[in-house]
Amino acid sequence: MKQIKLLIAILCIHFCLSGIAQDNTAINYGNNDKAGNYIHLNGIDMYYEIYGTGKPLIFLHGNGGSIRSSRAKIDYFKQFFTVIAIDSRGHGKSIDSITKELTYVQMANDIKVLLDSLHIDSAFVSGQSDGGILGLLLAINYPNKIAKLATFGANMFPGKKAIFDEIDHLVLDTLKTTKNFTTKRLYSLLAYQPNITVQDLQKIKCPVLIMSGDRDVIRLEHSIQIFNNIVNSNFFVMPGATHFGSYEKPVLFDLVLLDFLNQPFSKVSTVDLFTGKQ
């Protein structure tokens, strides 16, 4: 019972934080008939919304989230880009009541097929948590589709080497006790996936910004491992932030992401500066 109560508390925190600084938006993101569309792909009707003009920027939400989770980000970044916000398979309005087991690989392929259908050759991608995992898989499996990738709180694999013990125990205990179809599917993702290797990360060639809260659920050393194994990567740790730092400090997040997307990628080191290599 304690585990279930804690789970409910965590979910409440997630949805409350996803609303920070977002309730003032006039547009009903995530349920906007003027911007929303469905496309039938891979056996489901995937829901997405499009805003703004310019280079395409894809926002991918976290586990249990939806387009609404990104509504403040959409409201800001649509000034500069064509923002495409997606409800992942089994989330939001992309209903999938048939698939017994969700996989990140399938969900990433859904996004790739959507981009093909929209005739988008290459896009910027920003992913929160599970959305960051999907971004990594897109960059690994469909490298030509991703121009730049930003992740916040993504992980390569499940378990205690990536995630703090308390959360790992919570996820596993919940799976043992829940009979709810949706909860079981979503928490099975957290418990048993993804399965990204160092060799997979080393295939990524596009510029990547790895972001983390300094008090994230993902261990800092794990985020550093991801950073160290992507050749063209930058690393940003948000101070005083949890796994939900992009919601807790939206102004800081927006500034960092916009700079990464707009500026030429650089990985010049202090050693390079002092040795005259740059």
PDB file of C-alpha atoms in Angstrom:
ATOM      1  CA  MET A   1       0.000   0.000   0.000  1.00  0.00           C
ATOM      2  CA  LYS A   2       2.887   2.374   0.776  1.00  0.00           C
ATOM      3  CA  GLN A   3       4.302   1.779  -2.690  1.00  0.00           C
ATOM      4  CA  ILE A   4       0.965   2.550  -4.358  1.00  0.00           C
ATOM      5  CA  LYS A   5       0.551   5.761  -2.343  1.00  0.00           C
ATOM      6  CA  LEU A   6       4.092   6.807  -3.238  1.00  0.00           C
ATOM      7  CA  LEU A   7       3.418   6.046  -6.894  1.00  0.00           C
ATOM      8  CA  ILE A   8       0.299   8.221  -6.818  1.00  0.00           C
ATOM      9  CA  ALA A   9       2.309  11.010  -5.188  1.00  0.00           C
ATOM     10  CA  ILE A  10       5.001  10.819  -7.871  1.00  0.00           C
ATOM     11  CA  LEU A  11       2.412  10.902 -10.651  1.00  0.00           C
ATOM     12  CA  CYS A  12       0.740  13.909  -9.023  1.00  0.00           C
ATOM     13  CA  ILE A  13       4.102  15.694  -8.883  1.00  0.00           C
ATOM     14  CA  HIS A  14       4.669  14.902 -12.550  1.00  0.00           C
ATOM     15  CA  PHE A  15       1.359  16.319 -13.703  1.00  0.00           C
ATOM     16  CA  CYS A  16       1.547  19.335 -11.372  1.00  0.00           C
ATOM     17  CA  LEU A  17       5.043  20.233 -12.526  1.00  0.00           C
ATOM     18  CA  SER A  18       4.055  19.822 -16.162  1.00  0.00           C
ATOM     19  CA  GLY A  19       1.586  22.623 -15.505  1.00  0.00           C
ATOM     20  CA  ILE A  20       4.049  25.071 -13.947  1.00  0.00           C
ATOM     21  CA  ALA A  21       4.070  28.363 -15.895  1.00  0.00           C
ATOM     22  CA  GLN A  22       1.774  26.761 -18.468  1.00  0.00           C
ATOM     23  CA  ASP A  23      -1.745  27.577 -17.331  1.00  0.00           C
ATOM     24  CA  ASN A  24      -1.533  31.071 -18.826  1.00  0.00           C
ATOM     25  CA  THR A  25      -1.373  29.717 -22.377  1.00  0.00           C
ATOM     26  CA  ALA A  26      -4.484  30.698 -24.313  1.00  0.00           C
ATOM     27  CA  ILE A  27      -4.350  27.709 -26.672  1.00  0.00           C
ATOM     28  CA  ASN A  28      -5.592  24.314 -25.557  1.00  0.00           C
ATOM     29  CA  TYR A  29      -2.453  22.430 -26.524  1.00  0.00           C
ATOM     30  CA  GLY A  30      -3.041  18.716 -26.773  1.00  0.00           C
ATOM     31  CA  ASN A  31      -6.699  19.174 -27.643  1.00  0.00           C
ATOM     32  CA  ASN A  32      -6.664  21.808 -30.369  1.00  0.00           C
ATOM     33  CA  ASP A  33      -8.813  20.904 -33.360  1.00  0.00           C
ATOM     34  CA  LYS A  34      -7.261  23.656 -35.495  1.00  0.00           C
ATOM     35  CA  ALA A  35      -3.725  22.315 -35.114  1.00  0.00           C
ATOM     36  CA  GLY A  36      -4.378  18.645 -34.424  1.00  0.00           C
ATOM     37  CA  ASN A  37      -4.396  15.715 -36.819  1.00  0.00           C
ATOM     38  CA  TYR A  38      -4.440  11.930 -36.769  1.00  0.00           C
ATOM     39  CA  ILE A  39      -2.444   9.647 -39.006  1.00  0.00           C
ATOM     40  CA  HIS A  40      -2.911   5.885 -39.225  1.00  0.00           C
ATOM     41  CA  LEU A  41       0.445   4.158 -38.923  1.00  0.00           C
ATOM     42  CA  ASN A  42       1.786   0.883 -37.594  1.00  0.00           C
ATOM     43  CA  GLY A  43      -1.702  -0.217 -36.565  1.00  0.00           C
ATOM     44  CA  ILE A  44      -2.661   2.879 -34.510  1.00  0.00           C
ATOM     45  CA  ASP A  45      -4.057   6.358 -35.060  1.00  0.00           C
ATOM     46  CA  MET A  46      -1.270   8.675 -33.907  1.00  0.00           C
ATOM     47  CA  TYR A  47      -2.246  12.173 -32.790  1.00  0.00           C
ATOM     48  CA  TYR A  48      -0.037  15.207 -33.341  1.00  0.00           C
ATOM     49  CA  GLU A  49      -0.290  19.000 -33.479  1.00  0.00           C
ATOM     50  CA  ILE A  50       1.680  21.497 -35.571  1.00  0.00           C
ATOM     51  CA  TYR A  51       2.393  25.154 -34.764  1.00  0.00           C
ATOM     52  CA  GLY A  52       4.594  27.938 -36.120  1.00  0.00           C
ATOM     53  CA  THR A  53       6.934  28.184 -39.093  1.00  0.00           C
ATOM     54  CA  GLY A  54      10.597  27.498 -39.704  1.00  0.00           C
ATOM     55  CA  LYS A  55      12.775  24.433 -39.213  1.00  0.00           C
ATOM     56  CA  PRO A  56      10.859  21.481 -37.734  1.00  0.00           C
ATOM     57  CA  LEU A  57      11.257  20.885 -33.989  1.00  0.00           C
ATOM     58  CA  ILE A  58       9.740  17.751 -32.465  1.00  0.00           C
ATOM     59  CA  PHE A  59       8.729  17.655 -28.783  1.00  0.00           C
ATOM     60  CA  LEU A  60       8.522  14.201 -27.201  1.00  0.00           C
ATOM     61  CA  HIS A  61       6.951  13.814 -23.752  1.00  0.00           C
ATOM     62  CA  GLY A  62       7.816  11.451 -20.905  1.00  0.00           C
ATOM     63  CA  ASN A  63       6.231   8.266 -19.576  1.00  0.00           C
ATOM     64  CA  GLY A  64       2.523   8.801 -18.914  1.00  0.00           C
ATOM     65  CA  GLY A  65       2.624  12.282 -20.441  1.00  0.00           C
ATOM     66  CA  SER A  66       1.115  13.811 -23.559  1.00  0.00           C
ATOM     67  CA  ILE A  67       1.310  16.892 -25.756  1.00  0.00           C
ATOM     68  CA  ARG A  68      -0.116  18.887 -22.844  1.00  0.00           C
ATOM     69  CA  SER A  69       3.059  18.160 -20.879  1.00  0.00           C
ATOM     70  CA  SER A  70       4.971  20.340 -23.367  1.00  0.00           C
ATOM     71  CA  ARG A  71       2.462  23.153 -23.736  1.00  0.00           C
ATOM     72  CA  ALA A  72       4.693  25.946 -22.371  1.00  0.00           C
ATOM     73  CA  LYS A  73       7.568  24.767 -24.559  1.00  0.00           C
ATOM     74  CA  ILE A  74       5.299  24.690 -27.600  1.00  0.00           C
ATOM     75  CA  ASP A  75       4.009  28.176 -26.801  1.00  0.00           C
ATOM     76  CA  TYR A  76       7.558  29.552 -26.646  1.00  0.00           C
ATOM     77  CA  PHE A  77       9.344  27.683 -29.424  1.00  0.00           C
ATOM     78  CA  LYS A  78       6.610  28.094 -32.043  1.00  0.00           C
ATOM     79  CA  GLN A  79       7.925  31.671 -32.389  1.00  0.00           C
ATOM     80  CA  PHE A  80      11.099  30.292 -33.961  1.00  0.00           C
ATOM     81  CA  PHE A  81      10.322  26.852 -35.399  1.00  0.00           C
ATOM     82  CA  THR A  82       7.646  24.661 -36.880  1.00  0.00           C
ATOM     83  CA  VAL A  83       6.805  22.771 -33.701  1.00  0.00           C
ATOM     84  CA  ILE A  84       5.430  19.258 -34.054  1.00  0.00           C
ATOM     85  CA  ALA A  85       4.149  17.862 -30.770  1.00  0.00           C
ATOM     86  CA  ILE A  86       3.317  14.166 -30.637  1.00  0.00           C
ATOM     87  CA  ASP A  87       1.304  11.901 -28.378  1.00  0.00           C
ATOM     88  CA  SER A  88       3.387   8.718 -28.282  1.00  0.00           C
ATOM     89  CA  ARG A  89       1.760   5.328 -28.795  1.00  0.00           C
ATOM     90  CA  GLY A  90      -0.471   4.475 -25.842  1.00  0.00           C
ATOM     91  CA  HIS A  91      -0.331   8.055 -24.528  1.00  0.00           C
ATOM     92  CA  GLY A  92      -2.712  10.978 -24.754  1.00  0.00           C
ATOM     93  CA  LYS A  93      -4.918  10.730 -27.835  1.00  0.00           C
ATOM     94  CA  SER A  94      -2.717   8.153 -29.603  1.00  0.00           C
ATOM     95  CA  ILE A  95      -4.822   5.352 -28.208  1.00  0.00           C
ATOM     96  CA  ASP A  96      -3.500   1.807 -28.438  1.00  0.00           C
ATOM     97  CA  SER A  97      -5.683  -0.578 -26.468  1.00  0.00           C
ATOM     98  CA  ILE A  98      -4.428  -3.709 -28.233  1.00  0.00           C
ATOM     99  CA  THR A  99      -0.638  -3.842 -27.900  1.00  0.00           C
ATOM    100  CA  LYS A 100       0.135  -5.764 -24.707  1.00  0.00           C
ATOM    101  CA  GLU A 101       3.752  -4.631 -24.450  1.00  0.00           C
ATOM    102  CA  LEU A 102       4.986  -1.212 -25.509  1.00  0.00           C
ATOM    103  CA  THR A 103       8.568  -0.907 -26.699  1.00  0.00           C
ATOM    104  CA  TYR A 104      10.689   2.176 -27.182  1.00  0.00           C
ATOM    105  CA  VAL A 105      11.931   0.760 -30.487  1.00  0.00           C
ATOM    106  CA  GLN A 106       8.366   0.569 -31.830  1.00  0.00           C
ATOM    107  CA  MET A 107       7.516   4.022 -30.491  1.00  0.00           C
ATOM    108  CA  ALA A 108      10.606   5.506 -32.173  1.00  0.00           C
ATOM    109  CA  ASN A 109       9.627   3.856 -35.443  1.00  0.00           C
ATOM    110  CA  ASP A 110       6.155   5.409 -35.124  1.00  0.00           C
ATOM    111  CA  ILE A 111       7.784   8.839 -35.029  1.00  0.00           C
ATOM    112  CA  LYS A 112      10.003   8.052 -38.007  1.00  0.00           C
ATOM    113  CA  VAL A 113       6.971   6.948 -40.051  1.00  0.00           C
ATOM    114  CA  LEU A 114       5.130  10.130 -39.026  1.00  0.00           C
ATOM    115  CA  LEU A 115       8.048  12.284 -40.200  1.00  0.00           C
ATOM    116  CA  ASP A 116       8.119  10.415 -43.511  1.00  0.00           C
ATOM    117  CA  SER A 117       4.381  10.971 -43.919  1.00  0.00           C
ATOM    118  CA  LEU A 118       4.837  14.699 -43.285  1.00  0.00           C
ATOM    119  CA  HIS A 119       7.695  14.764 -45.828  1.00  0.00           C
ATOM    120  CA  ILE A 120      10.154  15.921 -43.181  1.00  0.00           C
ATOM    121  CA  ASP A 121      13.661  14.836 -44.158  1.00  0.00           C
ATOM    122  CA  SER A 122      15.385  16.065 -40.997  1.00  0.00           C
ATOM    123  CA  ALA A 123      14.253  17.679 -37.748  1.00  0.00           C
ATOM    124  CA  PHE A 124      15.413  18.966 -34.400  1.00  0.00           C
ATOM    125  CA  VAL A 125      14.201  16.770 -31.519  1.00  0.00           C
ATOM    126  CA  SER A 126      13.732  17.600 -27.834  1.00  0.00           C
ATOM    127  CA  GLY A 127      12.773  14.733 -25.546  1.00  0.00           C
ATOM    128  CA  GLN A 128      11.885  14.660 -21.850  1.00  0.00           C
ATOM    129  CA  SER A 129      12.712  11.429 -19.987  1.00  0.00           C
ATOM    130  CA  ASP A 130      11.179   8.635 -22.112  1.00  0.00           C
ATOM    131  CA  GLY A 131      11.004  11.174 -24.925  1.00  0.00           C
ATOM    132  CA  GLY A 132      14.774  11.526 -24.639  1.00  0.00           C
ATOM    133  CA  ILE A 133      15.129   7.761 -24.959  1.00  0.00           C
ATOM    134  CA  LEU A 134      13.038   7.900 -28.127  1.00  0.00           C
ATOM    135  CA  GLY A 135      15.283  10.697 -29.385  1.00  0.00           C
ATOM    136  CA  LEU A 136      18.400   8.590 -28.811  1.00  0.00           C
ATOM    137  CA  LEU A 137      16.836   5.635 -30.651  1.00  0.00           C
ATOM    138  CA  LEU A 138      15.847   7.888 -33.553  1.00  0.00           C
ATOM    139  CA  ALA A 139      19.424   9.180 -33.792  1.00  0.00           C
ATOM    140  CA  ILE A 140      20.779   5.616 -33.642  1.00  0.00           C
ATOM    141  CA  ASN A 141      18.355   3.910 -36.020  1.00  0.00           C
ATOM    142  CA  TYR A 142      17.399   6.760 -38.368  1.00  0.00           C
ATOM    143  CA  PRO A 143      20.405   9.110 -38.291  1.00  0.00           C
ATOM    144  CA  ASN A 144      19.395  11.104 -41.353  1.00  0.00           C
ATOM    145  CA  LYS A 145      16.143  12.119 -39.680  1.00  0.00           C
ATOM    146  CA  ILE A 146      17.735  13.969 -36.766  1.00  0.00           C
ATOM    147  CA  ALA A 147      19.562  17.282 -37.281  1.00  0.00           C
ATOM    148  CA  LYS A 148      20.089  17.966 -33.564  1.00  0.00           C
ATOM    149  CA  LEU A 149      18.878  16.175 -30.450  1.00  0.00           C
ATOM    150  CA  ALA A 150      18.330  17.451 -26.900  1.00  0.00           C
ATOM    151  CA  THR A 151      17.443  15.071 -24.075  1.00  0.00           C
ATOM    152  CA  PHE A 152      16.517  15.712 -20.447  1.00  0.00           C
ATOM    153  CA  GLY A 153      16.723  12.821 -17.966  1.00  0.00           C
ATOM    154  CA  ALA A 154      17.174  10.018 -20.508  1.00  0.00           C
ATOM    155  CA  ASN A 155      18.768   6.651 -19.740  1.00  0.00           C
ATOM    156  CA  MET A 156      20.416   3.854 -21.730  1.00  0.00           C
ATOM    157  CA  PHE A 157      19.106   0.939 -19.702  1.00  0.00           C
ATOM    158  CA  PRO A 158      16.930   0.250 -16.646  1.00  0.00           C
ATOM    159  CA  GLY A 159      18.038  -0.735 -13.167  1.00  0.00           C
ATOM    160  CA  LYS A 160      20.073   0.576 -10.290  1.00  0.00           C
ATOM    161  CA  LYS A 161      23.160   1.495 -12.310  1.00  0.00           C
ATOM    162  CA  ALA A 162      21.088   4.117 -14.125  1.00  0.00           C
ATOM    163  CA  ILE A 163      18.288   4.971 -11.698  1.00  0.00           C
ATOM    164  CA  PHE A 164      18.319   5.576  -7.946  1.00  0.00           C
ATOM    165  CA  ASP A 165      17.438   2.500  -5.885  1.00  0.00           C
ATOM    166  CA  GLU A 166      14.262   3.910  -4.353  1.00  0.00           C
ATOM    167  CA  ILE A 167      12.650   4.584  -7.729  1.00  0.00           C
ATOM    168  CA  ASP A 168      13.807   1.273  -9.169  1.00  0.00           C
ATOM    169  CA  HIS A 169      12.210  -0.565  -6.210  1.00  0.00           C
ATOM    170  CA  LEU A 170       9.033   1.491  -6.576  1.00  0.00           C
ATOM    171  CA  VAL A 171       8.646   0.596 -10.233  1.00  0.00           C
ATOM    172  CA  LEU A 172       9.237  -3.126  -9.665  1.00  0.00           C
ATOM    173  CA  ASP A 173       6.952  -3.270  -6.620  1.00  0.00           C
ATOM    174  CA  THR A 174       4.187  -1.504  -8.528  1.00  0.00           C
ATOM    175  CA  LEU A 175       4.406  -4.037 -11.338  1.00  0.00           C
ATOM    176  CA  LYS A 176       4.005  -6.868  -8.828  1.00  0.00           C
ATOM    177  CA  THR A 177       0.809  -5.428  -7.374  1.00  0.00           C
ATOM    178  CA  THR A 178      -1.010  -3.549 -10.131  1.00  0.00           C
ATOM    179  CA  LYS A 179      -3.696  -5.110 -12.280  1.00  0.00           C
ATOM    180  CA  ASN A 180      -4.284  -1.952 -14.277  1.00  0.00           C
ATOM    181  CA  PHE A 181      -3.529  -2.495 -17.975  1.00  0.00           C
ATOM    182  CA  THR A 182      -2.193   1.012 -18.619  1.00  0.00           C
ATOM    183  CA  THR A 183      -0.042   1.151 -15.486  1.00  0.00           C
ATOM    184  CA  LYS A 184       1.446  -2.258 -16.230  1.00  0.00           C
ATOM    185  CA  ARG A 185       2.375  -1.262 -19.787  1.00  0.00           C
ATOM    186  CA  LEU A 186       3.899   2.080 -18.825  1.00  0.00           C
ATOM    187  CA  TYR A 187       5.850   0.760 -15.850  1.00  0.00           C
ATOM    188  CA  SER A 188       7.079  -2.246 -17.809  1.00  0.00           C
ATOM    189  CA  LEU A 189       8.816   0.268 -20.058  1.00  0.00           C
ATOM    190  CA  LEU A 190      10.575   1.756 -17.032  1.00  0.00           C
ATOM    191  CA  ALA A 191      11.418  -1.615 -15.500  1.00  0.00           C
ATOM    192  CA  TYR A 192      12.766  -3.520 -18.495  1.00  0.00           C
ATOM    193  CA  GLN A 193      13.766  -0.996 -21.148  1.00  0.00           C
ATOM    194  CA  PRO A 194      15.550   0.578 -22.965  1.00  0.00           C
ATOM    195  CA  ASN A 195      18.500  -1.564 -24.008  1.00  0.00           C
ATOM    196  CA  ILE A 196      20.884   0.939 -25.561  1.00  0.00           C
ATOM    197  CA  THR A 197      24.563  -0.016 -25.595  1.00  0.00           C
ATOM    198  CA  VAL A 198      27.691   2.123 -25.630  1.00  0.00           C
ATOM    199  CA  GLN A 199      28.262   0.874 -29.168  1.00  0.00           C
ATOM    200  CA  ASP A 200      24.804   2.171 -30.107  1.00  0.00           C
ATOM    201  CA  LEU A 201      25.583   5.608 -28.692  1.00  0.00           C
ATOM    202  CA  GLN A 202      28.822   5.727 -30.650  1.00  0.00           C
ATOM    203  CA  LYS A 203      26.802   5.475 -33.870  1.00  0.00           C
ATOM    204  CA  ILE A 204      25.203   8.867 -33.200  1.00  0.00           C
ATOM    205  CA  LYS A 205      26.833  11.592 -35.259  1.00  0.00           C
ATOM    206  CA  CYS A 206      24.390  14.499 -35.024  1.00  0.00           C
ATOM    207  CA  PRO A 207      24.945  17.182 -32.348  1.00  0.00           C
ATOM    208  CA  VAL A 208      23.382  16.143 -29.042  1.00  0.00           C
ATOM    209  CA  LEU A 209      22.715  18.096 -25.857  1.00  0.00           C
ATOM    210  CA  ILE A 210      22.477  15.841 -22.807  1.00  0.00           C
ATOM    211  CA  MET A 211      20.614  17.571 -19.960  1.00  0.00           C
ATOM    212  CA  SER A 212      19.959  16.481 -16.401  1.00  0.00           C
ATOM    213  CA  GLY A 213      18.785  17.919 -13.123  1.00  0.00           C
ATOM    214  CA  ASP A 214      21.464  17.888 -10.435  1.00  0.00           C
ATOM    215  CA  ARG A 215      18.930  15.952  -8.324  1.00  0.00           C
ATOM    216  CA  ASP A 216      17.531  13.854 -11.136  1.00  0.00           C
ATOM    217  CA  VAL A 217      16.147  10.326 -10.812  1.00  0.00           C
ATOM    218  CA  ILE A 218      18.777   9.347 -13.382  1.00  0.00           C
ATOM    219  CA  ARG A 219      22.188   9.013 -11.749  1.00  0.00           C
ATOM    220  CA  LEU A 220      24.518  11.827 -12.763  1.00  0.00           C
ATOM    221  CA  GLU A 221      27.285   9.361 -13.614  1.00  0.00           C
ATOM    222  CA  HIS A 222      24.899   7.617 -16.006  1.00  0.00           C
ATOM    223  CA  SER A 223      24.121  10.870 -17.820  1.00  0.00           C
ATOM    224  CA  ILE A 224      27.860  11.522 -18.029  1.00  0.00           C
ATOM    225  CA  GLN A 225      28.339   8.055 -19.527  1.00  0.00           C
ATOM    226  CA  ILE A 226      25.853   8.933 -22.265  1.00  0.00           C
ATOM    227  CA  PHE A 227      27.626  12.249 -22.869  1.00  0.00           C
ATOM    228  CA  ASN A 228      31.067  10.628 -23.024  1.00  0.00           C
ATOM    229  CA  ASN A 229      30.006   8.110 -25.674  1.00  0.00           C
ATOM    230  CA  ILE A 230      28.378  10.470 -28.171  1.00  0.00           C
ATOM    231  CA  VAL A 231      31.081  12.054 -30.268  1.00  0.00           C
ATOM    232  CA  ASN A 232      29.319  15.375 -30.912  1.00  0.00           C
ATOM    233  CA  SER A 233      27.735  16.106 -27.565  1.00  0.00           C
ATOM    234  CA  ASN A 234      27.388  18.868 -25.017  1.00  0.00           C
ATOM    235  CA  PHE A 235      26.397  18.403 -21.367  1.00  0.00           C
ATOM    236  CA  PHE A 236      24.240  20.613 -19.159  1.00  0.00           C
ATOM    237  CA  VAL A 237      23.353  20.019 -15.521  1.00  0.00           C
ATOM    238  CA  MET A 238      20.487  22.198 -14.328  1.00  0.00           C
ATOM    239  CA  PRO A 239      21.182  23.438 -10.779  1.00  0.00           C
ATOM    240  CA  GLY A 240      18.593  22.870  -8.081  1.00  0.00           C
ATOM    241  CA  ALA A 241      16.484  20.736 -10.391  1.00  0.00           C
ATOM    242  CA  THR A 242      14.924  17.288 -10.342  1.00  0.00           C
ATOM    243  CA  HIS A 243      13.960  14.962 -13.180  1.00  0.00           C
ATOM    244  CA  PHE A 244      11.352  17.611 -14.028  1.00  0.00           C
ATOM    245  CA  GLY A 245      13.817  20.500 -14.337  1.00  0.00           C
ATOM    246  CA  SER A 246      12.516  21.581 -17.740  1.00  0.00           C
ATOM    247  CA  TYR A 247       9.175  22.326 -16.024  1.00  0.00           C
ATOM    248  CA  GLU A 248      10.603  23.645 -12.762  1.00  0.00           C
ATOM    249  CA  LYS A 249      12.872  26.174 -14.509  1.00  0.00           C
ATOM    250  CA  PRO A 250      11.252  26.766 -17.902  1.00  0.00           C
ATOM    251  CA  VAL A 251      13.025  30.052 -18.641  1.00  0.00           C
ATOM    252  CA  LEU A 252      16.460  28.506 -18.101  1.00  0.00           C
ATOM    253  CA  PHE A 253      15.515  25.424 -20.100  1.00  0.00           C
ATOM    254  CA  ASP A 254      14.212  27.513 -23.005  1.00  0.00           C
ATOM    255  CA  LEU A 255      17.373  29.636 -23.113  1.00  0.00           C
ATOM    256  CA  VAL A 256      19.693  26.623 -23.093  1.00  0.00           C
ATOM    257  CA  LEU A 257      17.734  24.698 -25.703  1.00  0.00           C
ATOM    258  CA  LEU A 258      17.299  27.707 -28.000  1.00  0.00           C
ATOM    259  CA  ASP A 259      21.033  28.449 -27.849  1.00  0.00           C
ATOM    260  CA  PHE A 260      21.859  24.829 -28.693  1.00  0.00           C
ATOM    261  CA  LEU A 261      19.486  24.754 -31.648  1.00  0.00           C
ATOM    262  CA  ASN A 262      20.443  28.152 -33.074  1.00  0.00           C
ATOM    263  CA  GLN A 263      24.207  28.206 -32.622  1.00  0.00           C
ATOM    264  CA  PRO A 264      26.765  26.197 -34.605  1.00  0.00           C
ATOM    265  CA  PHE A 265      27.727  23.104 -32.633  1.00  0.00           C
ATOM    266  CA  SER A 266      30.994  23.411 -30.723  1.00  0.00           C
ATOM    267  CA  LYS A 267      32.972  21.025 -28.547  1.00  0.00           C
ATOM    268  CA  VAL A 268      36.110  23.121 -28.164  1.00  0.00           C
ATOM    269  CA  SER A 269      37.754  22.245 -24.851  1.00  0.00           C
ATOM    270  CA  THR A 270      39.815  24.367 -22.490  1.00  0.00           C
ATOM    271  CA  VAL A 271      42.798  22.179 -23.420  1.00  0.00           C
ATOM    272  CA  ASP A 272      42.233  23.079 -27.066  1.00  0.00           C
ATOM    273  CA  LEU A 273      42.255  26.776 -26.192  1.00  0.00           C
ATOM    274  CA  PHE A 274      45.472  26.600 -24.190  1.00  0.00           C
ATOM    275  CA  THR A 275      47.311  24.394 -26.670  1.00  0.00           C
ATOM    276  CA  GLY A 276      46.338  26.479 -29.678  1.00  0.00           C
ATOM    277  CA  LYS A 277      44.311  23.765 -31.400  1.00  0.00           C
ATOM    278  CA  GLN A 278      41.470  26.256 -31.836  1.00  0.00           C
TER     279      GLN A 278
END
